[in-house]
Coordinates of C-alpha atoms and ligand atoms in Angstrom, one line a residue:
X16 CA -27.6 31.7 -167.2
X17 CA -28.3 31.9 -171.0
X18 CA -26.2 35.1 -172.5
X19 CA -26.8 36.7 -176.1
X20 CA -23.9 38.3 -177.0
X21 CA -23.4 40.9 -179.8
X22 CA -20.0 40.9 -181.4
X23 CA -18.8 44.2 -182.7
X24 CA -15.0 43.5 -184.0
X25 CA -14.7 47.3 -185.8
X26 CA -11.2 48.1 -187.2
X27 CA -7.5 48.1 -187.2
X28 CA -6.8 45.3 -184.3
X29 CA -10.7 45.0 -183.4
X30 CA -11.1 41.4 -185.0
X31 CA -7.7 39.8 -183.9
X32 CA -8.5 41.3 -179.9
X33 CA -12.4 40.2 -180.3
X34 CA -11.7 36.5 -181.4
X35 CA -10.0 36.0 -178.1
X36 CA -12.4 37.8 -176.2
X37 CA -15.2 35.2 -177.5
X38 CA -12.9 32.4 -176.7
X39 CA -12.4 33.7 -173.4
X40 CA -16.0 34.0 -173.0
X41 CA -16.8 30.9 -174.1
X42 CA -14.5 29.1 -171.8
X43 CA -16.1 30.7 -168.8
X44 CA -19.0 29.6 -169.8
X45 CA -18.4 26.1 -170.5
X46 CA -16.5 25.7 -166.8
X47 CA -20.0 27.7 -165.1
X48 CA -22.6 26.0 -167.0
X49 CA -23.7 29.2 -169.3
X50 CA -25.5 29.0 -172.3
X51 CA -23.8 31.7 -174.7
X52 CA -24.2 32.5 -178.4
X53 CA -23.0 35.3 -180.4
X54 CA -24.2 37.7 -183.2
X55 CA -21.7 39.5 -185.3
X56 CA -22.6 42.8 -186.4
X57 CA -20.5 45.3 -188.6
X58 CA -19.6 48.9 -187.2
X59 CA -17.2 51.9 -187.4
X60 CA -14.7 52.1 -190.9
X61 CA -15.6 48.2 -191.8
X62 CA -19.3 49.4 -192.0
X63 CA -18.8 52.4 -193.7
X64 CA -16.9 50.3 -196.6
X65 CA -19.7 47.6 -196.6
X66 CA -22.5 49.5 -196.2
X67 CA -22.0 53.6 -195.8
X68 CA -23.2 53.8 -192.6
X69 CA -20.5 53.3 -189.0
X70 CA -23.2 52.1 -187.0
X71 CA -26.3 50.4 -189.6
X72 CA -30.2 49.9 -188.3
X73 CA -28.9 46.2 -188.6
X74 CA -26.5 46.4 -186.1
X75 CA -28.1 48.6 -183.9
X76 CA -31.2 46.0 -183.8
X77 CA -28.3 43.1 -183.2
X78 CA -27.1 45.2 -180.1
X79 CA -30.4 46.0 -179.2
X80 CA -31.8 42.4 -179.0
X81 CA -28.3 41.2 -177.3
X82 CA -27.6 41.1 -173.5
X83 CA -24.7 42.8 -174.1
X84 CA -22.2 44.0 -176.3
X85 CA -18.6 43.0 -176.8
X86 CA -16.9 45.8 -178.2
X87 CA -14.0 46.3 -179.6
X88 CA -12.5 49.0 -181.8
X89 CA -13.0 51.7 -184.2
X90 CA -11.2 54.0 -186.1
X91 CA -9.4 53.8 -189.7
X92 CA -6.5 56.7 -190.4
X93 CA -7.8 57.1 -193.8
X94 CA -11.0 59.1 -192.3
X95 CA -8.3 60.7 -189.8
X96 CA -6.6 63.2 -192.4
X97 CA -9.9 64.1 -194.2
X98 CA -11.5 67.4 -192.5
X99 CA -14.0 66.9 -195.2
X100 CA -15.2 63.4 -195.1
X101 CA -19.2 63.4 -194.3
X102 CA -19.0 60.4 -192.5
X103 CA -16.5 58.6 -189.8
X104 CA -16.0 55.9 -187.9
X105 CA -16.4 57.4 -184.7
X106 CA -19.7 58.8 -185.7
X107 CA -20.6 55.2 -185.2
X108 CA -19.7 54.9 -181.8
X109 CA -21.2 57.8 -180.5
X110 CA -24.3 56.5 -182.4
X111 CA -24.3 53.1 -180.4
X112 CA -24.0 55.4 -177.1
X113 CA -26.8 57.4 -177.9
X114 CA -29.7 55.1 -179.7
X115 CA -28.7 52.3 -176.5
X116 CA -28.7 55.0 -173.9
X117 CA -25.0 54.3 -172.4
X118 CA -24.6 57.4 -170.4
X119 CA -22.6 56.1 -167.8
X120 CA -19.0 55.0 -168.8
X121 CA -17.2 53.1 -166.4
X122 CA -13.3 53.4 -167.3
X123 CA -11.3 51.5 -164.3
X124 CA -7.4 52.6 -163.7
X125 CA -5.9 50.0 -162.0
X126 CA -1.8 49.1 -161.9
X127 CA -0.5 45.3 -162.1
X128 CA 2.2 45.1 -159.3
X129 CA 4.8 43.2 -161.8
X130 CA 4.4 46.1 -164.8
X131 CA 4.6 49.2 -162.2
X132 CA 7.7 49.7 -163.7
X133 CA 6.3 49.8 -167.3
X134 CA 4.3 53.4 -166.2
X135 CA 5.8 56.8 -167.2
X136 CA 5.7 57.3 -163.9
X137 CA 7.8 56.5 -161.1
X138 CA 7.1 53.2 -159.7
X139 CA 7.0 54.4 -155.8
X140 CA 4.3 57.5 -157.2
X141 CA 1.3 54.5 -159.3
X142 CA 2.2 51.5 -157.0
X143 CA -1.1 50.7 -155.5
X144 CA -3.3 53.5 -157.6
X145 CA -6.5 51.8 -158.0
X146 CA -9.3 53.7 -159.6
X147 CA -12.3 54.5 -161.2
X148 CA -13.5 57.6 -164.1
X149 CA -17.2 57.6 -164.4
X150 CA -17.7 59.4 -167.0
X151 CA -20.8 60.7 -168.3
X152 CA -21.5 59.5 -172.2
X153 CA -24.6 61.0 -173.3
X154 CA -24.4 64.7 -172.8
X155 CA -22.4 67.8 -173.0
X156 CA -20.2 69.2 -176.2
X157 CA -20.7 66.1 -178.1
X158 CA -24.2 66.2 -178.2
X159 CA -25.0 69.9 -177.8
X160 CA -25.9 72.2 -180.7
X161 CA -23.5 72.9 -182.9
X162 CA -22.5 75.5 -185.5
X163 CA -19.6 75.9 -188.0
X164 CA -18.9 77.9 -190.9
X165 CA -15.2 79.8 -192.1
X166 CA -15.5 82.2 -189.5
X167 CA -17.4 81.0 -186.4
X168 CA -17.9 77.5 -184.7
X169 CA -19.4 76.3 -181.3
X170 CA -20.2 73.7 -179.6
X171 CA -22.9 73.9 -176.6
X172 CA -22.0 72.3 -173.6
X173 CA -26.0 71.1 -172.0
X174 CA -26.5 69.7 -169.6
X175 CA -30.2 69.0 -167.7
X176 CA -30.5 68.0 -164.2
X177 CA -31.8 64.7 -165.3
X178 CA -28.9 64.1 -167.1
X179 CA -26.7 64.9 -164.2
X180 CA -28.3 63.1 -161.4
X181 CA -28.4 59.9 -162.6
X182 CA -24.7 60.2 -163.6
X183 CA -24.0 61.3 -159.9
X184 CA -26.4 58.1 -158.7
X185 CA -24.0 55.5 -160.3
X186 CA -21.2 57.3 -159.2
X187 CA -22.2 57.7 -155.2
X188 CA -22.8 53.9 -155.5
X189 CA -19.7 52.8 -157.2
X190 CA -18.2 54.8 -154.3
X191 CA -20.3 53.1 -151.5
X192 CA -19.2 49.9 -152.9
X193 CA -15.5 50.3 -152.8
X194 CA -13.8 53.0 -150.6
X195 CA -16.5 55.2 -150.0
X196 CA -14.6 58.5 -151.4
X197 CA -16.0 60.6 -154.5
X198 CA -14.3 63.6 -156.1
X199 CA -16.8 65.5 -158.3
X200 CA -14.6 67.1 -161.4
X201 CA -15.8 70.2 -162.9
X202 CA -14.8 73.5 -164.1
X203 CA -17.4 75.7 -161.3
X204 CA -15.1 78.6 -161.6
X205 CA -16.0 79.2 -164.8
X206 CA -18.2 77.3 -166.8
X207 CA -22.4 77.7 -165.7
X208 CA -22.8 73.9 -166.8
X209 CA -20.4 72.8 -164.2
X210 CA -22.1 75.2 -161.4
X211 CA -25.2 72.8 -162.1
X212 CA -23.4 69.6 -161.6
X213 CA -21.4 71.1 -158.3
X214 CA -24.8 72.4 -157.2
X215 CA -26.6 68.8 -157.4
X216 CA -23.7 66.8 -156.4
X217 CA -24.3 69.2 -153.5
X218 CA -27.5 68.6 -152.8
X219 CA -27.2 64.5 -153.0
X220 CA -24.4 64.0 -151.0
X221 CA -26.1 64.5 -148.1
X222 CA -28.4 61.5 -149.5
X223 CA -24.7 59.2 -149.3
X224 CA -23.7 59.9 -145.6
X225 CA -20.9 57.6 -145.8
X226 CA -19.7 58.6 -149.1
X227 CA -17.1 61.3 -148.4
X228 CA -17.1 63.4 -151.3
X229 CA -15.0 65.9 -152.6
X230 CA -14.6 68.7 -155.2
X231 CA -11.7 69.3 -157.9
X232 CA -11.3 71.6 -160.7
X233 CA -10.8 69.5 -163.2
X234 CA -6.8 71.4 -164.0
X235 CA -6.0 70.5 -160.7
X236 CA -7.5 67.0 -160.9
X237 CA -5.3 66.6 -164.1
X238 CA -2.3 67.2 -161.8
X239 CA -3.6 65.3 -158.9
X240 CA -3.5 62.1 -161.2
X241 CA -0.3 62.1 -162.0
X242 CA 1.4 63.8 -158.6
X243 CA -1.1 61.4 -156.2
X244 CA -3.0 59.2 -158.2
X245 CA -3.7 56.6 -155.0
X246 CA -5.6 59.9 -153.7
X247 CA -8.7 59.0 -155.9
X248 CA -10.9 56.2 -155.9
X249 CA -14.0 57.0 -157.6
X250 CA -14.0 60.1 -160.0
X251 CA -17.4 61.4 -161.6
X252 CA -17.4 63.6 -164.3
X253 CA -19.0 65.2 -167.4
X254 CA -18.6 63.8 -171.0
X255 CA -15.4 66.2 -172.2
X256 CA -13.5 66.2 -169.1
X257 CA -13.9 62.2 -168.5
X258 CA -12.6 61.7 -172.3
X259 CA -9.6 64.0 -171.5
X260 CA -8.8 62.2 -168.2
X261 CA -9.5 58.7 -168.7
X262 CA -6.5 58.7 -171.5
X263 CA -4.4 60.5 -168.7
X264 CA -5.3 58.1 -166.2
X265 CA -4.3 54.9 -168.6
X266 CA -0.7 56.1 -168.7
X267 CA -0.7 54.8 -164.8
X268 CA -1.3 51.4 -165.7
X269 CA 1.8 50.9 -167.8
X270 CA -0.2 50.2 -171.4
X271 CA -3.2 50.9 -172.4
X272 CA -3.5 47.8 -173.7
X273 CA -4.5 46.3 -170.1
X274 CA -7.4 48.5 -169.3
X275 CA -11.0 47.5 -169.9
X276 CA -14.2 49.5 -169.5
X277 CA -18.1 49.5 -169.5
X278 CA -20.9 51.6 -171.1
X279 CA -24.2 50.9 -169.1
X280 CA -27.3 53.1 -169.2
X281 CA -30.7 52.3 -170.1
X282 CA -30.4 50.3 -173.2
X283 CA -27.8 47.0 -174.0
X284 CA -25.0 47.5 -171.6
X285 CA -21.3 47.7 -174.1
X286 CA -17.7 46.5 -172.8
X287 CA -14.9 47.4 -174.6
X288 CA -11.1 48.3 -174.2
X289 CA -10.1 52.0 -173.8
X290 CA -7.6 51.4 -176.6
X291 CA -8.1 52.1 -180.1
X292 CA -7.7 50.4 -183.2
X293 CA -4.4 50.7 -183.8
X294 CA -4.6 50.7 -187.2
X295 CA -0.3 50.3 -187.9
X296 CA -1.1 47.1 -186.1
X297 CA -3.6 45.5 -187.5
X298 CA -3.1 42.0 -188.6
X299 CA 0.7 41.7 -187.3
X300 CA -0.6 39.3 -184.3
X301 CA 1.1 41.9 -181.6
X302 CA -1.7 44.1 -180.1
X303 CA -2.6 42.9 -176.4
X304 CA -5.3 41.3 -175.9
X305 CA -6.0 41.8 -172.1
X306 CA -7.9 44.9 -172.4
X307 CA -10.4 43.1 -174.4
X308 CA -10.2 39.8 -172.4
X309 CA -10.4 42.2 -168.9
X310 CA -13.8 43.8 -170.7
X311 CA -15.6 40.2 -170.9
X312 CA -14.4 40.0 -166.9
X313 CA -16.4 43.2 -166.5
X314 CA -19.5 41.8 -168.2
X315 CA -19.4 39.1 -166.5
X316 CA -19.2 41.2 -162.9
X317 CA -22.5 43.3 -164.7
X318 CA -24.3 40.4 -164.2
X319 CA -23.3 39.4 -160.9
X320 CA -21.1 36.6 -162.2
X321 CA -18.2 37.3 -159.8
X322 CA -16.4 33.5 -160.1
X323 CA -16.7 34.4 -163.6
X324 CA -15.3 37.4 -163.4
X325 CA -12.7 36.6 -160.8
X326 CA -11.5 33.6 -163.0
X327 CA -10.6 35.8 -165.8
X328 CA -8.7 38.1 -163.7
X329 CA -6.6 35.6 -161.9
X330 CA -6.0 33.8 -165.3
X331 CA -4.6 37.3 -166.9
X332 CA -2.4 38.2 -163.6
X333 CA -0.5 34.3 -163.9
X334 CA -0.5 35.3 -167.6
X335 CA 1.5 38.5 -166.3
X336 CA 3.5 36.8 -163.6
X337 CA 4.7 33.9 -166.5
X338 CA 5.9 36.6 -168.8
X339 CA 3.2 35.4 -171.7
X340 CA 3.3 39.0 -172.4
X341 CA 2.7 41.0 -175.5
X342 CA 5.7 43.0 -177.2
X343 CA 5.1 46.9 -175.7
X344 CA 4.8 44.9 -171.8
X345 CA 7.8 42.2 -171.9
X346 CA 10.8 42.8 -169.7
X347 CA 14.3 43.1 -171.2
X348 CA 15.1 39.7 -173.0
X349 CA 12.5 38.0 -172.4
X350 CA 10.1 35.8 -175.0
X351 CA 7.3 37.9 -176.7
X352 CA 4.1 36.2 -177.6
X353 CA 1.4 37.7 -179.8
X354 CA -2.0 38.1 -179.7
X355 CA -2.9 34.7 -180.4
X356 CA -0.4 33.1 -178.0
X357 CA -1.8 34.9 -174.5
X358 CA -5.2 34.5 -175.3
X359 CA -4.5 30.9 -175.8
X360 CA -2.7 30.8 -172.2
X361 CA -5.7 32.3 -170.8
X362 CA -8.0 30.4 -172.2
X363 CA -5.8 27.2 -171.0
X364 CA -5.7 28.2 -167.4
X365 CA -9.5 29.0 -167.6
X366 CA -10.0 25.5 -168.7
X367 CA -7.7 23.8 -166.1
X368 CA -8.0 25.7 -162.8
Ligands
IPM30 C1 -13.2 57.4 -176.3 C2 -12.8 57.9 -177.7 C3 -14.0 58.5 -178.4 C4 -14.5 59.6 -177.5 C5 -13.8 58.9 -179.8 C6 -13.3 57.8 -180.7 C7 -15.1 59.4 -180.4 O1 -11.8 58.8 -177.6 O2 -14.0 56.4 -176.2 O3 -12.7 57.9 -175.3 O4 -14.0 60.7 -177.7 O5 -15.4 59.4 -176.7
MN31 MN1 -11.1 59.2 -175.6

C-alpha cells in the first residue's frame, strides 16, 4: 500500500513523541512492503509564533491531501493564563476537526496487566477494563452559538438528528465488532438535546439486534467508571460529556501516556495521543512515547493493516514486560529510559521479529 502521511508535531513534547512515531511507522512499513512518505505541517502555539494562525490554509491543505494524520500535541501555558488572548492553540485543533469533518473520536481505555498497579485505582477494581469512548467531535457546546459580555454568557448545546445518527452508526458497529454491549451517555433528565439522542438511539437499536444497549446518565456513568469500569465496553456520547470522560477513563490505564486515539469522519482520518503537550516537559527526553507509537498502530488498524497493527502492539507490551519504561511508569529501582531509548527498543523489535 502507498501511505501519505501528514506530520503535525505541535508543542511542548509533540516533536520529541512525533519523531518516534515516524520511525515507528516507517519500520512497519519497511518489514510489510509499504510505500510511505511524510509531509510536515505546522499547527497549534508553533504556528501561531510562525505564522498567527494554530491551524494555517497550508496545513489544512497538507492534511487534506494526506491519507492521514499523525498527530501529536498542542497547547503552550503562555496562551493558558491569558483570558484575553484572541487566539490559542487549541483553536487549532478544533479547526482541524471541523474543516476535515472528524466527528467521531475514538478514545480506547485499555489496562496493561504488568502497570495495573500504576492506576489510582485498586488493582483487583481496573484489572481487565477494556474499553472504548466514542465521542462525538463536531457538535454540541463547542460549536453552538455563543454569547459573552460582563454580565451574561452561553453556550448552545445543538445538536441535529443528522449529527447524532451517524455518531450512534459508528458506535452500534464498534459494538458489534467487540462485545456487542453499548451504553448511550446522556443527561435525558434534564437537558432537551440529550432527550434527542436517547430518543434516536431508541429508535436504532432495534436496527442492531445483537447489540445489547443500554442507557446511563452521564453522573452515574462517571461513577460507574471508576466503581466497575470492566462493566462497559463500548460508550457513545456527545461532544462535552465524552471530553469530561475520556480524561476520567485514562486514569484506569495507569498513565496517560499509554493511551492512543482516532479522529475519523468524513474528511482525512487524525491519530493522536490523548495526552497533551506537557509543556514542563518538553525537550528533557522523559515524556512516553507509547501513546503516540500506540496512535500509528491504530492507523494502521484504519486501514485494515492488522499485522501492522498487531506488530506494534506486541512490540510495546515486550517493551513493558522488559522494563524499557519511561520515568512516571518504572517500578521501584529499576532503569528509566527516555523518550528516545523506548522508541529505539520498539523500533528494534519491529525490525527483528
Ligand atoms: C481533548 C482536549 C481538547 C478538547 C482541548 C485541547 C480543546 O481536551 O482533545 O480532549 O477539549 O476537545
Ligand atoms: Mn479533553
Amino acid at each position: 500500500m502507498k501511505l501519505n502521511i501528514a506530520v503535525l508535531a505541535g508543542d511542548g513534547i509533540g516533536p520529541e513523541i512525533s519523531v518516534q512515531g515516524v520511525a515507528v511507522m516507517k519500520a512497519v512499513c519497511k518489514k510489510f512492503n509499504h510505500s510511505v512518505t511524510f509531509k510536515e505541517a505546522v499547527c497549534g502555539a508553533d504556528a501561531i509564533e510562525k505564522v498567527g494562525d494554530p491551524f494555517p490554509q497550508e496545513t489544512f491543505e497538507i492534511c487534506r491531501e494526506a491519507d492521514a494524520v499523525l498527530f501529536s500535541a498542542v497547547g503552550d501555558p503562555k496562551f493558558d493564563n491569558d483570558p484575553t488572548a484572541k487566539v490559542r492553540p487549541e483553536q487549532g485543533l478544533l479547526a482541524m476537526r471541523k474543516k476535515l469533518g472528524l466527528f467521531a473520536n475514538i478514545r480506547p481505555v485499555q489496562t496493561f496487566k504488568c502497570l495495573v498497579h500504576n492506576s489510582p485505582l485498586k488493582s483487583d477494581i481496573v484489572d481487565g477494563a477494556d474499553f472504548i469512548c466514542i465521542r462525538e467531535l463536531t457538535g454540541g457546546m463547542y460549536f453552538g452559538e455563543k454569547y459573552q459580555d460582563d454580565n451574561k454568557a452561553f453556550d448552545t448545546n445543538l445538536y441535529t438528528r443528522h449529527e447524532v445518527e451517524r455518531i450512534l452508526k459508528v458506535a452500534f458497529e464498534y459494538a458489534l465488532k467487540r462485545r456487542k454491549h453499548l451504553t448511550v451517555v446522556d443527561k435525558a433528565n434534564v437537558l432537551a438535546s440529550s432527550r434527542l439522542w436517547r430518543k434516536i438511539a431508541q429508535e436504532m437499536a432495534p436496527l442492531y439486534p445483537e447489540v445489547n444497549t443500554d442507557y446511563m446518565y452521564v453522573d452515574n456513568a462517571a461513577m460507574k467508571m471508576i466503581q466497575d469500569p470492566r462493566f462497559f465496553d463500548v460508550i457513545v456520547t456527545e461532544n462535552t460529556f465524552g471530553d469530561i470522560l475520556t480524561d476520567e477513563g485514562s486514569c484506569i490505564s495507569g498513565s496517560m501516556g499509554l493511551l492512543p486515539s482516532a479522529s475519523t469522519g468524513t474528511g482525512t482520518p487524525v491519530f493522536e495521543p490523548i495526552h497533551g503537550s506537557w509543556p514542563q516537559a518538553k525537550g528533557k527526553n522523559i515524556a512516553n512515547p507509547i501513546a503516540q507509537i500506540l496512535s500509528v498502530a491504530m492507523l494502521f488498524e484504519y486501514f485494515n493493516l492488522m499485522d501492522e497493527g498487531e506488530i506494534i502492539r506486541n512490540a510495546v507490551n515486550a517493551s513493558l514486560d522488559a522494563n524499557i519504561r519511561t520515568p512516571e511508569i518504572q517500578v521501584n529501582g529499576g532503569a528509566t529510559y527516555g523518550t528516545r531509548e523506548v522508541g529505539e527498543w520498539i523500533v528494534k523489535y519491529i525490525k527483528t521479529h
